[in-house]
Amino acid sequence: MADDSANGSKVKNVTTYTPSLLQSIPRQEQRSKLGIVESSLPFKGLDVWNAYEFSWVDGRGKPEVVLAQFQIPGNSPNLIESRSLKLYLGSYGNTPFNHRNEVISTLESDLTLAARAPVSVSFMTPEQVQHVGLGLLVGNSLDNLDVEVSEYYWNPDFIEVESNTIVRESIFTHLFKSLCPLTGQPDSASILIQYNGNSISHEGLLKYLVSYREHEEFAEQITERIFVDIMNRCSPERLAVSANFARRGGIDINSHRTHKEALPAEVRVWRQ
């Protein structure tokens, strides 16, 4: 038995393909609280999910294992609830497929229906994953700043322009933590912020990011909240926010939102 159902009750793990396990959450409900209008999004975006424990069986009953990656466009009307995705992926466990492409097309069809936008699926073998390895976030780390922190509930007032000097910066932290709104479990992440505009206080930005420690919100929504908070407080000419969340339940979520430029390259960080 596993406490993985969408309502938190115990359910039996299903190992026969069951697409009805997938559950969606409308993005606009939370976006409206941030003043975001669906018809005029202030960003481009992409949510990349990596499922490290995905498996099925071939036509002769032999297990196949891969890292399954799903790319969900940030302008999709729905996001996919992570625990339902875990159950859905688990339902492939003892389901036979004759060809790998059949698995990919089935995943793409179901996930596209759930997100209400085209979702792309790709597989990596264990050897390919090992070859790619871990990567490093590029920029200046906030983690060694000598700051005193006492607030652990979301507070955007910490964000402030430090000077009118125009800079182009890439800054990151591995100290981020928030809470899942359904389970209350901690979600740790590495946050990368790239911007061009008036210099933003590093100390204030770190305090702001740390203030999420008792804040409950989904990963994708947190990325958008950070983006909107920085835009509202500092009005940079260019802004990109990436949140690489630690693997939980065999799945990690990597959410990217950018203002004007191309989405940043995908990096697998140390907790993934």
PDB file of C-alpha atoms in Angstrom:
ATOM      1  CA  MET A   1       0.000   0.000   0.000  1.00  0.00           C
ATOM      2  CA  ALA A   2       1.229   3.507  -0.730  1.00  0.00           C
ATOM      3  CA  ASP A   3       0.069   6.971   0.291  1.00  0.00           C
ATOM      4  CA  ASP A   4       0.212   8.257  -3.273  1.00  0.00           C
ATOM      5  CA  SER A   5      -3.365   9.019  -4.221  1.00  0.00           C
ATOM      6  CA  ALA A   6      -4.458  12.514  -5.188  1.00  0.00           C
ATOM      7  CA  ASN A   7      -6.489  12.868  -2.003  1.00  0.00           C
ATOM      8  CA  GLY A   8      -3.810  11.437   0.279  1.00  0.00           C
ATOM      9  CA  SER A   9      -5.639   8.188   1.081  1.00  0.00           C
ATOM     10  CA  LYS A  10      -3.930   4.828   0.774  1.00  0.00           C
ATOM     11  CA  VAL A  11      -4.345   3.081  -2.573  1.00  0.00           C
ATOM     12  CA  LYS A  12      -3.128  -0.156  -4.061  1.00  0.00           C
ATOM     13  CA  ASN A  13      -0.297   0.221  -6.546  1.00  0.00           C
ATOM     14  CA  VAL A  14      -1.588  -0.441 -10.051  1.00  0.00           C
ATOM     15  CA  THR A  15       0.763  -2.232 -12.475  1.00  0.00           C
ATOM     16  CA  THR A  16      -1.563  -2.545 -15.456  1.00  0.00           C
ATOM     17  CA  TYR A  17      -1.803   0.437 -17.809  1.00  0.00           C
ATOM     18  CA  THR A  18      -4.448   2.805 -16.396  1.00  0.00           C
ATOM     19  CA  PRO A  19      -4.543   6.279 -18.003  1.00  0.00           C
ATOM     20  CA  SER A  20      -7.434   7.368 -15.768  1.00  0.00           C
ATOM     21  CA  LEU A  21      -4.934   7.711 -12.896  1.00  0.00           C
ATOM     22  CA  LEU A  22      -3.635  10.981 -14.380  1.00  0.00           C
ATOM     23  CA  GLN A  23      -4.990  14.157 -12.806  1.00  0.00           C
ATOM     24  CA  SER A  24      -4.662  17.729 -14.047  1.00  0.00           C
ATOM     25  CA  ILE A  25      -4.687  21.087 -12.296  1.00  0.00           C
ATOM     26  CA  PRO A  26      -5.675  24.259 -14.187  1.00  0.00           C
ATOM     27  CA  ARG A  27      -2.776  26.706 -14.232  1.00  0.00           C
ATOM     28  CA  GLN A  28      -4.951  29.804 -14.426  1.00  0.00           C
ATOM     29  CA  GLU A  29      -6.456  29.399 -10.966  1.00  0.00           C
ATOM     30  CA  GLN A  30      -3.094  30.160  -9.349  1.00  0.00           C
ATOM     31  CA  ARG A  31      -1.935  32.513 -12.091  1.00  0.00           C
ATOM     32  CA  SER A  32      -4.903  34.804 -11.513  1.00  0.00           C
ATOM     33  CA  LYS A  33      -3.664  35.375  -7.947  1.00  0.00           C
ATOM     34  CA  LEU A  34      -0.416  36.700  -9.443  1.00  0.00           C
ATOM     35  CA  GLY A  35      -2.236  38.985 -11.865  1.00  0.00           C
ATOM     36  CA  ILE A  36      -1.329  36.804 -14.844  1.00  0.00           C
ATOM     37  CA  VAL A  37      -3.802  36.794 -17.738  1.00  0.00           C
ATOM     38  CA  GLU A  38      -3.879  33.531 -19.680  1.00  0.00           C
ATOM     39  CA  SER A  39      -4.261  35.252 -23.048  1.00  0.00           C
ATOM     40  CA  SER A  40      -1.196  37.446 -22.420  1.00  0.00           C
ATOM     41  CA  LEU A  41       1.444  35.517 -20.462  1.00  0.00           C
ATOM     42  CA  PRO A  42       4.413  37.664 -19.357  1.00  0.00           C
ATOM     43  CA  PHE A  43       6.839  34.823 -20.069  1.00  0.00           C
ATOM     44  CA  LYS A  44       7.689  31.828 -22.194  1.00  0.00           C
ATOM     45  CA  GLY A  45       8.056  28.599 -20.315  1.00  0.00           C
ATOM     46  CA  LEU A  46       8.781  24.903 -20.219  1.00  0.00           C
ATOM     47  CA  ASP A  47       8.374  22.275 -17.506  1.00  0.00           C
ATOM     48  CA  VAL A  48      10.705  19.295 -17.821  1.00  0.00           C
ATOM     49  CA  TRP A  49       9.985  16.155 -15.792  1.00  0.00           C
ATOM     50  CA  ASN A  50      12.473  13.299 -15.434  1.00  0.00           C
ATOM     51  CA  ALA A  51      11.142   9.916 -14.305  1.00  0.00           C
ATOM     52  CA  TYR A  52      14.062   7.741 -13.214  1.00  0.00           C
ATOM     53  CA  GLU A  53      12.143   4.591 -12.287  1.00  0.00           C
ATOM     54  CA  PHE A  54       9.947   4.146 -15.348  1.00  0.00           C
ATOM     55  CA  SER A  55       9.607   0.600 -16.658  1.00  0.00           C
ATOM     56  CA  TRP A  56       7.366  -1.738 -18.637  1.00  0.00           C
ATOM     57  CA  VAL A  57       7.704  -5.257 -20.067  1.00  0.00           C
ATOM     58  CA  ASP A  58       8.320  -6.258 -23.660  1.00  0.00           C
ATOM     59  CA  GLY A  59       6.269  -8.709 -25.681  1.00  0.00           C
ATOM     60  CA  ARG A  60       8.071 -11.623 -24.011  1.00  0.00           C
ATOM     61  CA  GLY A  61       7.596 -10.291 -20.478  1.00  0.00           C
ATOM     62  CA  LYS A  62      11.147  -8.995 -19.998  1.00  0.00           C
ATOM     63  CA  PRO A  63      11.362  -5.647 -18.142  1.00  0.00           C
ATOM     64  CA  GLU A  64      12.606  -2.525 -19.916  1.00  0.00           C
ATOM     65  CA  VAL A  65      13.977   0.419 -17.913  1.00  0.00           C
ATOM     66  CA  VAL A  66      14.724   3.984 -19.020  1.00  0.00           C
ATOM     67  CA  LEU A  67      14.818   7.541 -17.789  1.00  0.00           C
ATOM     68  CA  ALA A  68      11.643   9.025 -19.259  1.00  0.00           C
ATOM     69  CA  GLN A  69      11.654  12.771 -19.895  1.00  0.00           C
ATOM     70  CA  PHE A  70       8.476  14.780 -20.463  1.00  0.00           C
ATOM     71  CA  GLN A  71       8.495  18.351 -21.769  1.00  0.00           C
ATOM     72  CA  ILE A  72       5.305  20.271 -21.019  1.00  0.00           C
ATOM     73  CA  PRO A  73       4.918  23.767 -22.543  1.00  0.00           C
ATOM     74  CA  GLY A  74       4.456  26.559 -20.032  1.00  0.00           C
ATOM     75  CA  ASN A  75       1.436  27.866 -21.933  1.00  0.00           C
ATOM     76  CA  SER A  76      -0.509  24.620 -21.491  1.00  0.00           C
ATOM     77  CA  PRO A  77      -3.862  25.219 -19.742  1.00  0.00           C
ATOM     78  CA  ASN A  78      -3.124  22.458 -17.218  1.00  0.00           C
ATOM     79  CA  LEU A  79      -0.209  21.224 -15.171  1.00  0.00           C
ATOM     80  CA  ILE A  80      -0.072  17.558 -14.159  1.00  0.00           C
ATOM     81  CA  GLU A  81      -0.339  16.577 -10.505  1.00  0.00           C
ATOM     82  CA  SER A  82       2.887  14.805  -9.594  1.00  0.00           C
ATOM     83  CA  ARG A  83       1.546  12.012  -7.383  1.00  0.00           C
ATOM     84  CA  SER A  84      -1.017  11.042 -10.002  1.00  0.00           C
ATOM     85  CA  LEU A  85       1.796  10.979 -12.578  1.00  0.00           C
ATOM     86  CA  LYS A  86       3.782   8.610 -10.368  1.00  0.00           C
ATOM     87  CA  LEU A  87       0.797   6.253 -10.087  1.00  0.00           C
ATOM     88  CA  TYR A  88       0.116   6.509 -13.811  1.00  0.00           C
ATOM     89  CA  LEU A  89       3.730   5.687 -14.696  1.00  0.00           C
ATOM     90  CA  GLY A  90       3.673   2.799 -12.237  1.00  0.00           C
ATOM     91  CA  SER A  91       0.717   1.322 -14.095  1.00  0.00           C
ATOM     92  CA  TYR A  92       3.040   0.551 -17.014  1.00  0.00           C
ATOM     93  CA  GLY A  93       5.070  -1.790 -14.784  1.00  0.00           C
ATOM     94  CA  ASN A  94       3.624  -5.135 -15.886  1.00  0.00           C
ATOM     95  CA  THR A  95       2.051  -3.943 -19.122  1.00  0.00           C
ATOM     96  CA  PRO A  96       3.506  -5.530 -22.294  1.00  0.00           C
ATOM     97  CA  PHE A  97       4.480  -3.386 -25.284  1.00  0.00           C
ATOM     98  CA  ASN A  98       6.057  -4.812 -28.422  1.00  0.00           C
ATOM     99  CA  HIS A  99       8.018  -1.687 -29.371  1.00  0.00           C
ATOM    100  CA  ARG A 100       9.544   1.225 -27.472  1.00  0.00           C
ATOM    101  CA  ASN A 101       7.940   3.717 -29.862  1.00  0.00           C
ATOM    102  CA  GLU A 102       4.552   2.349 -28.830  1.00  0.00           C
ATOM    103  CA  VAL A 103       5.306   3.302 -25.227  1.00  0.00           C
ATOM    104  CA  ILE A 104       6.417   6.800 -26.233  1.00  0.00           C
ATOM    105  CA  SER A 105       3.346   7.429 -28.371  1.00  0.00           C
ATOM    106  CA  THR A 106       1.039   6.204 -25.589  1.00  0.00           C
ATOM    107  CA  LEU A 107       2.716   8.502 -23.055  1.00  0.00           C
ATOM    108  CA  GLU A 108       2.590  11.477 -25.408  1.00  0.00           C
ATOM    109  CA  SER A 109      -1.086  10.915 -26.155  1.00  0.00           C
ATOM    110  CA  ASP A 110      -2.124  10.629 -22.490  1.00  0.00           C
ATOM    111  CA  LEU A 111       0.035  13.495 -21.226  1.00  0.00           C
ATOM    112  CA  THR A 112      -1.035  15.774 -24.079  1.00  0.00           C
ATOM    113  CA  LEU A 113      -4.661  15.090 -23.207  1.00  0.00           C
ATOM    114  CA  ALA A 114      -4.011  15.840 -19.525  1.00  0.00           C
ATOM    115  CA  ALA A 115      -2.032  19.054 -20.161  1.00  0.00           C
ATOM    116  CA  ARG A 116      -4.283  20.131 -23.055  1.00  0.00           C
ATOM    117  CA  ALA A 117      -1.150  20.986 -25.046  1.00  0.00           C
ATOM    118  CA  PRO A 118       1.460  18.949 -26.964  1.00  0.00           C
ATOM    119  CA  VAL A 119       3.802  17.071 -24.617  1.00  0.00           C
ATOM    120  CA  SER A 120       7.010  15.550 -25.984  1.00  0.00           C
ATOM    121  CA  VAL A 121       8.466  12.347 -24.524  1.00  0.00           C
ATOM    122  CA  SER A 122      11.983  10.990 -24.859  1.00  0.00           C
ATOM    123  CA  PHE A 123      13.875   8.083 -23.301  1.00  0.00           C
ATOM    124  CA  MET A 124      17.461   7.741 -22.093  1.00  0.00           C
ATOM    125  CA  THR A 125      19.108   4.412 -21.344  1.00  0.00           C
ATOM    126  CA  PRO A 126      21.045   3.946 -18.071  1.00  0.00           C
ATOM    127  CA  GLU A 127      24.277   4.217 -20.065  1.00  0.00           C
ATOM    128  CA  GLN A 128      23.176   7.519 -21.622  1.00  0.00           C
ATOM    129  CA  VAL A 129      22.231   8.950 -18.231  1.00  0.00           C
ATOM    130  CA  GLN A 130      25.630   8.025 -16.798  1.00  0.00           C
ATOM    131  CA  HIS A 131      27.377   9.589 -19.787  1.00  0.00           C
ATOM    132  CA  VAL A 132      25.506  12.892 -19.410  1.00  0.00           C
ATOM    133  CA  GLY A 133      26.177  13.017 -15.669  1.00  0.00           C
ATOM    134  CA  LEU A 134      25.601  16.027 -13.435  1.00  0.00           C
ATOM    135  CA  GLY A 135      26.030  19.656 -14.411  1.00  0.00           C
ATOM    136  CA  LEU A 136      26.793  22.969 -12.696  1.00  0.00           C
ATOM    137  CA  LEU A 137      24.706  26.111 -12.630  1.00  0.00           C
ATOM    138  CA  VAL A 138      26.636  28.966 -14.201  1.00  0.00           C
ATOM    139  CA  GLY A 139      26.871  32.246 -12.308  1.00  0.00           C
ATOM    140  CA  ASN A 140      27.475  33.616  -8.827  1.00  0.00           C
ATOM    141  CA  SER A 141      26.258  31.632  -5.821  1.00  0.00           C
ATOM    142  CA  LEU A 142      24.284  33.383  -3.090  1.00  0.00           C
ATOM    143  CA  ASP A 143      24.876  30.588  -0.610  1.00  0.00           C
ATOM    144  CA  ASN A 144      27.966  31.995   1.140  1.00  0.00           C
ATOM    145  CA  LEU A 145      26.499  35.433   1.839  1.00  0.00           C
ATOM    146  CA  ASP A 146      26.743  36.464   5.495  1.00  0.00           C
ATOM    147  CA  VAL A 147      23.083  37.243   6.183  1.00  0.00           C
ATOM    148  CA  GLU A 148      20.787  36.851   9.163  1.00  0.00           C
ATOM    149  CA  VAL A 149      17.469  35.213   8.299  1.00  0.00           C
ATOM    150  CA  SER A 150      14.391  35.075  10.514  1.00  0.00           C
ATOM    151  CA  GLU A 151      11.429  34.921   8.122  1.00  0.00           C
ATOM    152  CA  TYR A 152      10.314  31.658   6.546  1.00  0.00           C
ATOM    153  CA  TYR A 153       6.979  32.645   5.012  1.00  0.00           C
ATOM    154  CA  TRP A 154       6.923  34.055   1.493  1.00  0.00           C
ATOM    155  CA  ASN A 155       7.803  37.750   1.563  1.00  0.00           C
ATOM    156  CA  PRO A 156       8.547  39.582  -1.713  1.00  0.00           C
ATOM    157  CA  ASP A 157       9.431  42.783   0.179  1.00  0.00           C
ATOM    158  CA  PHE A 158      12.979  41.476   0.572  1.00  0.00           C
ATOM    159  CA  ILE A 159      13.552  41.997  -3.159  1.00  0.00           C
ATOM    160  CA  GLU A 160      14.977  45.439  -3.866  1.00  0.00           C
ATOM    161  CA  VAL A 161      17.041  47.312  -6.410  1.00  0.00           C
ATOM    162  CA  GLU A 162      20.512  47.952  -5.004  1.00  0.00           C
ATOM    163  CA  SER A 163      21.625  50.606  -7.480  1.00  0.00           C
ATOM    164  CA  ASN A 164      20.718  52.159 -10.826  1.00  0.00           C
ATOM    165  CA  THR A 165      23.790  50.579 -12.384  1.00  0.00           C
ATOM    166  CA  ILE A 166      22.723  48.374 -15.296  1.00  0.00           C
ATOM    167  CA  VAL A 167      24.166  44.874 -14.954  1.00  0.00           C
ATOM    168  CA  ARG A 168      23.813  41.499 -16.584  1.00  0.00           C
ATOM    169  CA  GLU A 169      23.877  38.801 -13.904  1.00  0.00           C
ATOM    170  CA  SER A 170      23.434  35.085 -13.446  1.00  0.00           C
ATOM    171  CA  ILE A 171      22.936  34.144  -9.780  1.00  0.00           C
ATOM    172  CA  PHE A 172      21.814  30.971  -8.066  1.00  0.00           C
ATOM    173  CA  THR A 173      21.180  29.250  -4.755  1.00  0.00           C
ATOM    174  CA  HIS A 174      20.896  25.652  -3.596  1.00  0.00           C
ATOM    175  CA  LEU A 175      19.279  26.700  -0.297  1.00  0.00           C
ATOM    176  CA  PHE A 176      15.691  26.861  -1.567  1.00  0.00           C
ATOM    177  CA  LYS A 177      12.953  24.836   0.079  1.00  0.00           C
ATOM    178  CA  SER A 178       9.159  24.997  -0.093  1.00  0.00           C
ATOM    179  CA  LEU A 179       6.296  22.666   0.822  1.00  0.00           C
ATOM    180  CA  CYS A 180       4.029  20.540  -1.343  1.00  0.00           C
ATOM    181  CA  PRO A 181       0.493  21.962  -1.011  1.00  0.00           C
ATOM    182  CA  LEU A 182      -1.067  18.481  -0.987  1.00  0.00           C
ATOM    183  CA  THR A 183       1.219  16.551   1.364  1.00  0.00           C
ATOM    184  CA  GLY A 184       3.146  19.232   3.253  1.00  0.00           C
ATOM    185  CA  GLN A 185       6.362  17.412   2.338  1.00  0.00           C
ATOM    186  CA  PRO A 186       9.479  19.540   1.717  1.00  0.00           C
ATOM    187  CA  ASP A 187      10.537  20.286  -1.843  1.00  0.00           C
ATOM    188  CA  SER A 188      14.181  21.335  -2.171  1.00  0.00           C
ATOM    189  CA  ALA A 189      15.444  23.070  -5.283  1.00  0.00           C
ATOM    190  CA  SER A 190      18.290  24.921  -6.944  1.00  0.00           C
ATOM    191  CA  ILE A 191      17.116  28.295  -8.251  1.00  0.00           C
ATOM    192  CA  LEU A 192      18.886  30.083 -11.114  1.00  0.00           C
ATOM    193  CA  ILE A 193      18.030  33.719 -11.867  1.00  0.00           C
ATOM    194  CA  GLN A 194      19.423  35.512 -14.916  1.00  0.00           C
ATOM    195  CA  TYR A 195      18.590  39.152 -15.541  1.00  0.00           C
ATOM    196  CA  ASN A 196      19.642  42.337 -17.267  1.00  0.00           C
ATOM    197  CA  GLY A 197      18.709  45.608 -15.543  1.00  0.00           C
ATOM    198  CA  ASN A 198      19.226  47.637 -12.390  1.00  0.00           C
ATOM    199  CA  SER A 199      21.429  45.786  -9.899  1.00  0.00           C
ATOM    200  CA  ILE A 200      19.360  43.656  -7.497  1.00  0.00           C
ATOM    201  CA  SER A 201      20.453  43.247  -3.871  1.00  0.00           C
ATOM    202  CA  HIS A 202      21.933  39.764  -3.456  1.00  0.00           C
ATOM    203  CA  GLU A 203      21.270  39.755   0.284  1.00  0.00           C
ATOM    204  CA  GLY A 204      17.644  40.718  -0.206  1.00  0.00           C
ATOM    205  CA  LEU A 205      17.193  38.154  -2.963  1.00  0.00           C
ATOM    206  CA  LEU A 206      18.594  35.366  -0.787  1.00  0.00           C
ATOM    207  CA  LYS A 207      16.324  36.341   2.117  1.00  0.00           C
ATOM    208  CA  TYR A 208      13.381  36.338  -0.295  1.00  0.00           C
ATOM    209  CA  LEU A 209      14.155  32.868  -1.602  1.00  0.00           C
ATOM    210  CA  VAL A 210      14.677  31.516   1.919  1.00  0.00           C
ATOM    211  CA  SER A 211      11.284  32.940   2.916  1.00  0.00           C
ATOM    212  CA  TYR A 212       9.614  30.145   0.923  1.00  0.00           C
ATOM    213  CA  ARG A 213      10.560  27.502   3.512  1.00  0.00           C
ATOM    214  CA  GLU A 214       7.030  27.336   4.950  1.00  0.00           C
ATOM    215  CA  HIS A 215       5.254  28.312   1.730  1.00  0.00           C
ATOM    216  CA  GLU A 216       2.991  25.707   0.088  1.00  0.00           C
ATOM    217  CA  GLU A 217       2.822  25.742  -3.701  1.00  0.00           C
ATOM    218  CA  PHE A 218       3.505  23.532  -6.707  1.00  0.00           C
ATOM    219  CA  ALA A 219       6.930  23.729  -8.346  1.00  0.00           C
ATOM    220  CA  GLU A 220       5.690  25.307 -11.576  1.00  0.00           C
ATOM    221  CA  GLN A 221       3.698  27.923  -9.689  1.00  0.00           C
ATOM    222  CA  ILE A 222       6.669  28.829  -7.495  1.00  0.00           C
ATOM    223  CA  THR A 223       8.810  29.490 -10.568  1.00  0.00           C
ATOM    224  CA  GLU A 224       6.157  31.834 -11.916  1.00  0.00           C
ATOM    225  CA  ARG A 225       5.751  33.572  -8.539  1.00  0.00           C
ATOM    226  CA  ILE A 226       9.501  34.242  -8.371  1.00  0.00           C
ATOM    227  CA  PHE A 227       9.435  35.585 -11.934  1.00  0.00           C
ATOM    228  CA  VAL A 228       6.477  37.894 -11.259  1.00  0.00           C
ATOM    229  CA  ASP A 229       7.855  39.116  -7.910  1.00  0.00           C
ATOM    230  CA  ILE A 230      11.188  40.118  -9.455  1.00  0.00           C
ATOM    231  CA  MET A 231       9.484  41.785 -12.429  1.00  0.00           C
ATOM    232  CA  ASN A 232       7.151  43.739 -10.159  1.00  0.00           C
ATOM    233  CA  ARG A 233       9.852  44.857  -7.725  1.00  0.00           C
ATOM    234  CA  CYS A 234      12.773  45.498 -10.081  1.00  0.00           C
ATOM    235  CA  SER A 235      11.446  45.743 -13.668  1.00  0.00           C
ATOM    236  CA  PRO A 236      14.481  44.153 -15.342  1.00  0.00           C
ATOM    237  CA  GLU A 237      14.804  44.439 -19.107  1.00  0.00           C
ATOM    238  CA  ARG A 238      15.391  40.704 -19.302  1.00  0.00           C
ATOM    239  CA  LEU A 239      14.607  37.954 -16.815  1.00  0.00           C
ATOM    240  CA  ALA A 240      14.831  34.169 -16.748  1.00  0.00           C
ATOM    241  CA  VAL A 241      14.065  31.943 -13.757  1.00  0.00           C
ATOM    242  CA  SER A 242      14.831  28.229 -13.528  1.00  0.00           C
ATOM    243  CA  ALA A 243      13.911  25.953 -10.625  1.00  0.00           C
ATOM    244  CA  ASN A 244      15.510  22.507 -10.553  1.00  0.00           C
ATOM    245  CA  PHE A 245      13.627  20.570  -7.895  1.00  0.00           C
ATOM    246  CA  ALA A 246      15.180  17.603  -6.149  1.00  0.00           C
ATOM    247  CA  ARG A 247      14.065  14.133  -7.098  1.00  0.00           C
ATOM    248  CA  ARG A 248      11.128  12.903  -5.021  1.00  0.00           C
ATOM    249  CA  GLY A 249       9.329   9.619  -5.588  1.00  0.00           C
ATOM    250  CA  GLY A 250      11.661   8.880  -8.498  1.00  0.00           C
ATOM    251  CA  ILE A 251      10.711  12.084 -10.377  1.00  0.00           C
ATOM    252  CA  ASP A 252      12.283  15.522 -10.581  1.00  0.00           C
ATOM    253  CA  ILE A 253      10.682  18.693 -11.931  1.00  0.00           C
ATOM    254  CA  ASN A 254      12.582  21.440 -13.726  1.00  0.00           C
ATOM    255  CA  SER A 255      10.576  24.582 -14.389  1.00  0.00           C
ATOM    256  CA  HIS A 256      11.776  27.418 -16.620  1.00  0.00           C
ATOM    257  CA  ARG A 257      10.266  30.843 -17.276  1.00  0.00           C
ATOM    258  CA  THR A 258      11.921  33.504 -19.427  1.00  0.00           C
ATOM    259  CA  HIS A 259      11.002  37.002 -20.488  1.00  0.00           C
ATOM    260  CA  LYS A 260      12.465  37.642 -23.926  1.00  0.00           C
ATOM    261  CA  GLU A 261      15.265  35.205 -24.588  1.00  0.00           C
ATOM    262  CA  ALA A 262      15.588  31.522 -25.355  1.00  0.00           C
ATOM    263  CA  LEU A 263      14.994  29.043 -22.562  1.00  0.00           C
ATOM    264  CA  PRO A 264      18.167  28.105 -20.665  1.00  0.00           C
ATOM    265  CA  ALA A 265      19.891  24.819 -21.381  1.00  0.00           C
ATOM    266  CA  GLU A 266      18.701  21.881 -19.287  1.00  0.00           C
ATOM    267  CA  VAL A 267      21.098  21.019 -16.443  1.00  0.00           C
ATOM    268  CA  ARG A 268      20.846  18.035 -14.107  1.00  0.00           C
ATOM    269  CA  VAL A 269      22.009  19.341 -10.734  1.00  0.00           C
ATOM    270  CA  TRP A 270      23.424  17.537  -7.707  1.00  0.00           C
ATOM    271  CA  ARG A 271      20.150  16.524  -6.004  1.00  0.00           C
ATOM    272  CA  GLN A 272      18.747  14.989  -9.167  1.00  0.00           C
TER     273      GLN A 272
END
